[in-house]
Amino acid sequence: MKKVVIIGNGIAGITAARHIRKHSDYAITVISAETEFFWSRTALMYIYMGHMKFEHTKPYEDHFWKENNIDLFFGRVNNISSGQNMVICTDGTKFTFDYLILATGSKPNKFGWEGQDLNGVSGMVSYQDLEMIEAHTHQIERGVIVGGGLIGIELAEMLRSRNIDVTFLVREKDFWTNVLPSEDAAMISAHIREHHVDLRLETELDKILPDDNGNVRAVQTIDGEIIPCQFVGLTAGVHPNIDLAADSGIETDRGFLADEYLRTSVPNIFAVGDCAQLRNPPPGRQPIEPLWYTGRMMGEVAAKNITGTPVAYTPGPWFNSAKFFDIEYQTYGQVPHDCPDNQHDFYWQHQSGRKAVHIRFGKEDLTLKGVNSFGIRMRHELFDTWLRKGIQIQEFMDKLEDVNFDPEFFEDHSGEIRELFSQKFPQIRIKAGRKRNKILGLF
């Protein structure tokens, strides 16, 4: 019987384990030093906020793994010997393998700031980070968050849920402008301030200052301003966790380098999820994509390749979703900060300042390139289909009602969006639209 060892029990590693079991009787061992059982890391913030307990975040009952012949080992891998097909744990336990899957995830970025390892400084990636945040934010007055991305905004919401004052240091002109177009970023920045977050733009962390006991007492910005605080959250992005690469014989760059089948430079070793770096990413995709849904897809692809069904990793059009306090965000296709010269840009914002749609489409071929949606939940499967086939902007605008995910419960703004679009692009003829079938809208 062939043996598969998986290092990491996040969504990528566990998806691989489940699909290997689905397609084979291989022996499977999942090794994790984070938690004994798989849990939903996207729920980390809700544990802190008291919306759920840790046990509620486990998608499977504890007995699921034994019933499906998936062995779990709670421990840390110290060394990979690709020549001997063996992993060695810190306690001396050894596992041999026919196939190895690296699903080691990512680690918070640290940029050598003075004081970055003080008590009360933490990232927000792992369960251990959650425990550290819990321990160091009890009855504190202020926390400082460094880095304006999706992890940072989650941490801000967490701290505000306990009435902790938050100062948010963002080096860009508005929140997340390295990703969002200016209009989108300005709207989200205003919304962050509505939630009583002290959002400091166009500034950066210089150093973290200690008290006499080695705890955080303040941060100092590059402008020399000292901000007293008792906790610092480092959320300036993440990088692949490739600590195990040393002496493994596995080729790395920023991550474990993998081909389109997710094989590393060692043919029987695969890399999936945040730690994987594609040598030749598909068009419109990045070499490293630390996202939950890409990790899930990679896990399934690796499982198929290991169990004898060769398949390349083809994730399709870009998609992501998040939540900025009260505003849900979805992005489909490509909507970068700067609009390419060969594309048109269209932006609609509701008068409430909490809903917006940002659309990009080609100037010559009029095909839809990407959409950002804020406060309006849309149908992922429709966007995926339309972007793959190259839907034209006229057809997309005609079918706006169809992409509204929950029309029975939320106001439909399709008419307003079309009206503004016609004013900006009178040369593009679109229909007046239609009301969606209410019965179909329930499903």
XYZ file of C-alpha atoms in Angstrom:
443
model
C 0.000 0.000 0.000
C 1.350 3.421 -0.947
C 1.924 5.965 1.799
C 1.099 9.666 1.592
C 2.364 12.112 4.198
C 0.869 15.608 4.332
C 2.584 18.364 6.313
C -0.045 20.898 7.349
C -3.715 20.517 8.234
C -5.130 23.690 6.707
C -7.672 23.742 3.887
C -5.090 22.722 1.234
C -3.664 19.752 3.121
C -7.003 18.477 4.384
C -8.654 18.781 0.964
C -5.793 16.714 -0.447
C -6.268 14.087 2.276
C -10.022 13.859 1.710
C -9.715 13.485 -2.051
C -6.889 10.960 -1.829
C -9.127 8.911 0.421
C -12.015 9.359 -2.003
C -9.990 7.987 -4.924
C -7.701 5.414 -3.275
C -6.931 3.189 -0.313
C -3.495 4.772 0.221
C -2.261 5.161 3.787
C -2.576 8.844 4.717
C -0.869 10.674 7.573
C -1.472 14.382 8.237
C 1.100 16.113 10.448
C 0.377 19.444 12.121
C 2.039 21.442 14.883
C -0.777 24.015 14.970
C -3.861 22.074 16.077
C -4.714 18.421 16.496
C -7.780 18.649 14.250
C -8.635 20.632 11.136
C -10.444 23.889 11.840
C -11.723 26.760 9.726
C -9.031 29.410 9.910
C -11.344 31.967 8.300
C -13.348 31.864 11.550
C -10.390 32.957 13.690
C -11.755 36.466 14.211
C -15.179 35.184 15.242
C -13.692 33.073 18.044
C -12.057 36.184 19.492
C -15.254 38.217 19.072
C -17.265 35.595 20.954
C -19.496 34.639 18.031
C -18.417 31.002 18.232
C -16.176 28.674 20.180
C -13.175 26.861 18.728
C -15.014 23.528 18.641
C -17.666 25.146 16.444
C -15.034 25.878 13.775
C -14.180 22.224 13.145
C -15.994 21.174 9.932
C -15.751 17.477 10.841
C -16.399 15.558 14.022
C -13.246 14.271 15.701
C -14.172 10.678 14.859
C -14.338 11.490 11.115
C -10.607 10.967 10.635
C -10.417 7.510 12.175
C -13.549 6.396 10.354
C -11.953 7.441 7.058
C -8.545 5.925 7.829
C -6.744 9.255 7.906
C -4.071 9.275 10.608
C -3.403 12.550 12.412
C -0.084 13.311 14.110
C 0.154 16.367 16.350
C 3.785 17.406 16.182
C 6.365 19.456 14.328
C 8.424 18.276 11.377
C 12.092 19.074 11.797
C 13.598 17.669 8.610
C 12.666 16.305 5.191
C 14.929 13.722 3.573
C 13.800 13.561 -0.039
C 16.515 11.003 -0.796
C 15.186 8.600 1.830
C 11.512 9.539 1.335
C 11.272 10.355 5.023
C 10.153 13.156 7.316
C 11.582 13.421 10.821
C 9.749 15.206 13.641
C 11.293 17.119 16.520
C 10.438 14.298 18.940
C 12.294 11.807 16.743
C 9.212 10.236 15.150
C 9.878 9.243 11.532
C 7.427 8.788 8.677
C 8.330 7.258 5.335
C 6.348 8.150 2.243
C 5.750 7.340 -1.380
C 4.285 10.823 -1.840
C 4.731 13.934 0.267
C 2.455 16.979 0.155
C 3.779 20.254 1.517
C 0.889 22.340 2.873
C 2.866 24.385 5.368
C 0.954 27.639 4.869
C 2.337 31.114 5.383
C 3.910 33.317 8.048
C 3.391 37.010 8.872
C 5.872 39.387 7.285
C 8.398 41.028 9.580
C 10.763 43.624 8.177
C 13.403 43.802 10.880
C 11.657 46.461 12.936
C 13.279 47.187 16.268
C 11.067 45.600 18.926
C 9.182 43.278 16.568
C 9.679 40.333 18.937
C 8.552 42.045 22.139
C 5.785 40.635 24.309
C 2.513 41.941 22.930
C 3.529 41.836 19.257
C 1.741 39.291 17.074
C 0.682 38.401 13.580
C -2.717 36.888 12.845
C -2.341 33.706 10.827
C -2.370 30.709 13.153
C -4.237 29.393 16.166
C -1.158 30.219 18.233
C -1.468 33.825 17.029
C -5.072 33.847 18.243
C -3.960 32.600 21.660
C -1.265 35.280 21.799
C -3.684 38.036 20.800
C -6.145 36.839 23.433
C -3.453 36.818 26.114
C -2.065 40.270 25.308
C -5.265 42.267 24.684
C -7.088 41.593 27.943
C -8.219 44.937 29.396
C -5.777 46.980 27.321
C -6.491 50.531 26.177
C -5.007 50.668 22.677
C -3.667 48.427 19.974
C -1.705 49.511 16.902
C -2.095 47.603 13.639
C 0.672 47.801 11.053
C -0.228 47.191 7.406
C -3.432 47.869 5.510
C -4.677 44.579 4.098
C -7.414 42.039 4.698
C -5.811 40.589 7.831
C -5.357 44.067 9.272
C -8.997 45.034 8.844
C -10.106 41.794 10.501
C -7.838 42.478 13.459
C -9.199 46.026 13.722
C -12.752 44.694 13.880
C -11.712 42.147 16.514
C -10.198 44.765 18.798
C -13.072 47.217 18.331
C -15.526 44.444 19.307
C -13.975 44.700 22.800
C -13.978 48.511 22.769
C -10.206 48.636 22.447
C -8.956 51.827 20.786
C -7.238 51.062 17.490
C -4.658 53.013 15.531
C -4.175 51.623 12.028
C -0.916 52.508 10.237
C -1.217 52.368 6.437
C 1.568 53.618 4.185
C -0.680 54.179 1.141
C -2.891 57.200 0.390
C -6.003 55.166 1.253
C -6.656 51.711 2.645
C -5.424 48.900 0.363
C -4.739 51.137 -2.648
C -2.053 48.728 -3.789
C -5.017 46.488 -4.701
C -8.174 48.608 -4.882
C -8.866 51.454 -7.321
C -8.862 54.897 -5.689
C -12.654 55.245 -5.458
C -13.036 51.853 -3.784
C -10.198 52.505 -1.349
C -11.556 55.933 -0.377
C -14.999 54.470 0.368
C -13.541 51.712 2.547
C -11.244 54.187 4.333
C -14.265 56.319 5.246
C -16.122 53.236 6.474
C -13.184 52.201 8.660
C -13.245 55.624 10.318
C -17.003 55.307 10.865
C -16.140 52.397 13.151
C -13.978 54.664 15.314
C -10.658 53.376 14.043
C -7.837 55.920 14.059
C -6.741 55.328 10.463
C -3.335 56.912 9.819
C -2.550 57.089 6.104
C 0.781 57.656 4.357
C 2.799 56.703 7.408
C 4.805 53.668 8.500
C 6.139 51.927 11.563
C 9.707 52.817 12.497
C 10.105 50.831 15.719
C 8.263 49.314 18.657
C 9.231 50.618 22.080
C 9.485 48.404 25.184
C 8.734 48.987 28.825
C 11.069 47.841 31.587
C 9.611 44.309 31.478
C 10.027 43.678 27.751
C 6.397 44.435 26.924
C 5.100 46.832 24.295
C 4.585 50.377 25.581
C 4.396 52.363 22.311
C 5.229 52.520 18.628
C 7.197 55.198 16.847
C 6.317 56.112 13.259
C 8.788 57.159 10.573
C 7.615 60.736 11.237
C 8.839 60.467 14.817
C 5.385 60.343 16.390
C 5.129 58.117 19.458
C 1.785 56.350 19.916
C 1.298 54.694 23.332
C -0.165 51.179 23.093
C -0.090 47.792 24.778
C -0.420 45.585 21.690
C 0.932 45.665 18.127
C -0.528 43.586 15.307
C 1.822 42.977 12.380
C -0.409 42.509 9.338
C 1.819 43.753 6.516
C 1.177 40.680 4.412
C 2.392 37.092 4.632
C 5.045 34.952 2.968
C 5.239 31.210 2.250
C 6.446 29.072 5.134
C 9.387 27.220 3.591
C 11.364 26.644 6.782
C 11.562 22.928 5.957
C 13.336 23.563 2.650
C 16.800 23.523 4.216
C 18.729 20.391 3.232
C 15.570 18.898 1.694
C 16.711 19.039 -1.918
C 13.465 20.836 -2.843
C 13.927 23.893 -5.034
C 12.521 27.149 -3.667
C 12.269 30.818 -4.511
C 9.822 32.715 -2.308
C 7.825 29.481 -1.985
C 8.217 25.812 -2.882
C 8.476 25.953 -6.681
C 5.849 23.792 -8.378
C 4.836 22.994 -11.946
C 1.304 23.021 -13.361
C 0.657 19.643 -11.710
C 1.860 21.075 -8.368
C 4.950 18.853 -8.383
C 8.087 20.333 -6.876
C 11.608 19.722 -8.181
C 11.365 16.323 -6.432
C 8.791 14.391 -8.534
C 7.020 12.631 -5.649
C 6.741 15.784 -3.523
C 3.904 18.253 -4.132
C 3.281 21.773 -2.812
C -0.196 23.214 -2.259
C -1.771 26.321 -0.763
C 0.022 29.353 0.611
C 3.476 27.737 0.520
C 3.337 26.889 -3.208
C 4.870 29.103 -5.886
C 3.881 28.277 -9.454
C 6.732 28.341 -11.946
C 4.361 29.272 -14.771
C 1.095 30.657 -13.366
C -1.971 30.659 -15.647
C -2.844 33.955 -17.388
C -4.257 36.510 -14.989
C -2.976 34.674 -11.908
C -0.040 35.228 -9.559
C 2.751 32.728 -8.739
C 1.711 32.810 -5.058
C -1.937 33.198 -4.068
C -2.480 32.785 -0.305
C -6.252 32.344 -0.440
C -8.613 29.813 1.095
C -10.312 28.858 -2.159
C -7.060 28.460 -4.119
C -5.731 26.213 -1.366
C -8.817 24.051 -1.646
C -8.463 23.741 -5.426
C -4.760 22.952 -5.170
C -5.424 20.220 -2.624
C -7.890 18.544 -4.952
C -5.535 18.791 -7.946
C -2.610 17.290 -6.016
C -4.832 14.431 -4.829
C -5.866 13.590 -8.386
C -2.284 13.611 -9.626
C -1.153 11.369 -6.787
C -3.984 8.876 -7.307
C -3.419 8.470 -11.040
C -5.588 11.078 -12.757
C -3.150 13.622 -14.223
C -4.693 17.082 -14.194
C -3.178 20.552 -14.379
C -4.026 23.316 -11.937
C -6.329 25.671 -13.859
C -8.071 27.945 -11.358
C -9.910 30.051 -13.931
C -10.779 33.749 -13.495
C -9.551 35.481 -10.357
C -11.996 35.640 -7.454
C -11.789 36.753 -3.860
C -14.133 37.889 -1.111
C -13.776 39.613 2.232
C -15.600 41.837 4.686
C -14.654 45.361 5.739
C -16.614 45.709 8.981
C -20.194 45.972 7.602
C -19.336 46.009 3.888
C -19.060 42.718 2.015
C -16.518 42.714 -0.807
C -16.270 40.466 -3.837
C -13.948 40.738 -6.800
C -14.176 38.856 -10.087
C -11.580 38.993 -12.849
C -9.060 41.838 -12.872
C -9.761 45.279 -11.380
C -6.293 46.631 -10.486
C -5.666 50.022 -8.904
C -4.690 51.603 -12.225
C -6.987 51.060 -15.180
C -5.051 49.737 -18.209
C -4.962 52.095 -21.201
C -6.904 49.617 -23.335
C -9.816 49.383 -20.892
C -12.782 51.541 -19.898
C -13.451 52.266 -16.237
C -16.946 52.551 -14.728
C -17.772 53.251 -11.082
C -21.155 53.493 -9.354
C -21.582 54.265 -5.668
C -24.793 54.317 -3.668
C -25.611 57.497 -1.770
C -25.223 55.609 1.519
C -21.492 55.247 0.889
C -21.739 51.542 1.713
C -22.480 50.048 -1.696
C -20.504 50.294 -4.912
C -19.783 48.506 -8.176
C -16.562 49.000 -10.144
C -16.396 47.602 -13.685
C -13.570 47.295 -16.200
C -14.123 46.325 -19.856
C -12.128 46.414 -23.081
C -12.189 49.526 -25.261
C -11.898 47.593 -28.511
C -13.672 44.278 -27.905
C -16.012 45.534 -25.123
C -15.482 42.297 -23.159
C -15.887 42.325 -19.398
C -12.483 42.204 -17.660
C -13.435 42.455 -14.007
C -15.894 43.652 -11.375
C -15.519 44.793 -7.770
C -18.696 44.648 -5.705
C -19.178 46.269 -2.302
C -22.288 45.721 -0.200
C -24.048 43.859 -3.024
C -23.696 40.099 -2.931
C -23.283 38.612 -6.406
C -23.288 35.127 -7.907
C -19.793 33.699 -8.244
C -20.771 30.889 -10.603
C -22.272 33.330 -13.123
C -19.191 35.552 -13.128
C -16.932 32.549 -13.530
C -18.929 31.390 -16.563
C -19.204 34.833 -18.129
C -15.542 35.746 -17.691
C -14.443 32.424 -19.151
C -16.575 32.931 -22.260
C -15.687 36.623 -22.619
C -19.099 38.205 -22.095
C -19.516 41.632 -23.688
C -20.410 44.631 -21.572
C -23.791 45.101 -23.281
C -24.929 41.593 -22.366
C -23.534 41.937 -18.857
C -25.401 45.186 -18.215
C -28.588 43.666 -19.632
C -28.307 40.776 -17.162
C -27.407 42.707 -14.010
C -30.479 41.389 -12.197
C -29.234 37.825 -12.689
C -26.019 38.388 -10.721
C -27.805 39.704 -7.625
C -27.398 36.825 -5.159
C -30.254 37.664 -2.805
C -32.799 39.900 -4.582
C -35.647 38.939 -2.257
C -33.917 40.419 0.775
C -31.835 43.310 -0.564
C -32.680 46.278 -2.738
C -31.774 45.860 -6.400
C -29.766 48.752 -7.854
C -29.491 47.441 -11.414
C -31.588 50.270 -12.837
C -29.474 52.978 -11.198
C -26.261 51.329 -12.369
C -27.509 51.039 -15.948
C -28.714 54.643 -15.987
C -25.322 55.972 -14.909
C -23.562 53.649 -17.358
C -25.679 54.992 -20.248
C -24.803 58.546 -19.236
C -21.087 57.819 -19.228
C -21.061 55.582 -22.315
C -23.944 56.788 -24.546
C -22.285 55.139 -27.545
C -22.863 51.680 -26.019
C -26.492 50.675 -26.398
C -27.902 48.615 -23.537
C -31.426 47.467 -22.778
C -33.579 48.853 -20.004
C -33.299 45.587 -18.083
C -35.985 43.391 -16.621
C -37.263 42.148 -13.318
C -35.835 38.870 -12.204
C -38.073 35.855 -11.691
C -38.827 36.038 -7.957
C -39.393 32.306 -7.594
C -35.997 31.526 -9.109
C -34.465 34.163 -6.894
C -35.209 32.048 -3.845
C -32.894 29.227 -4.889
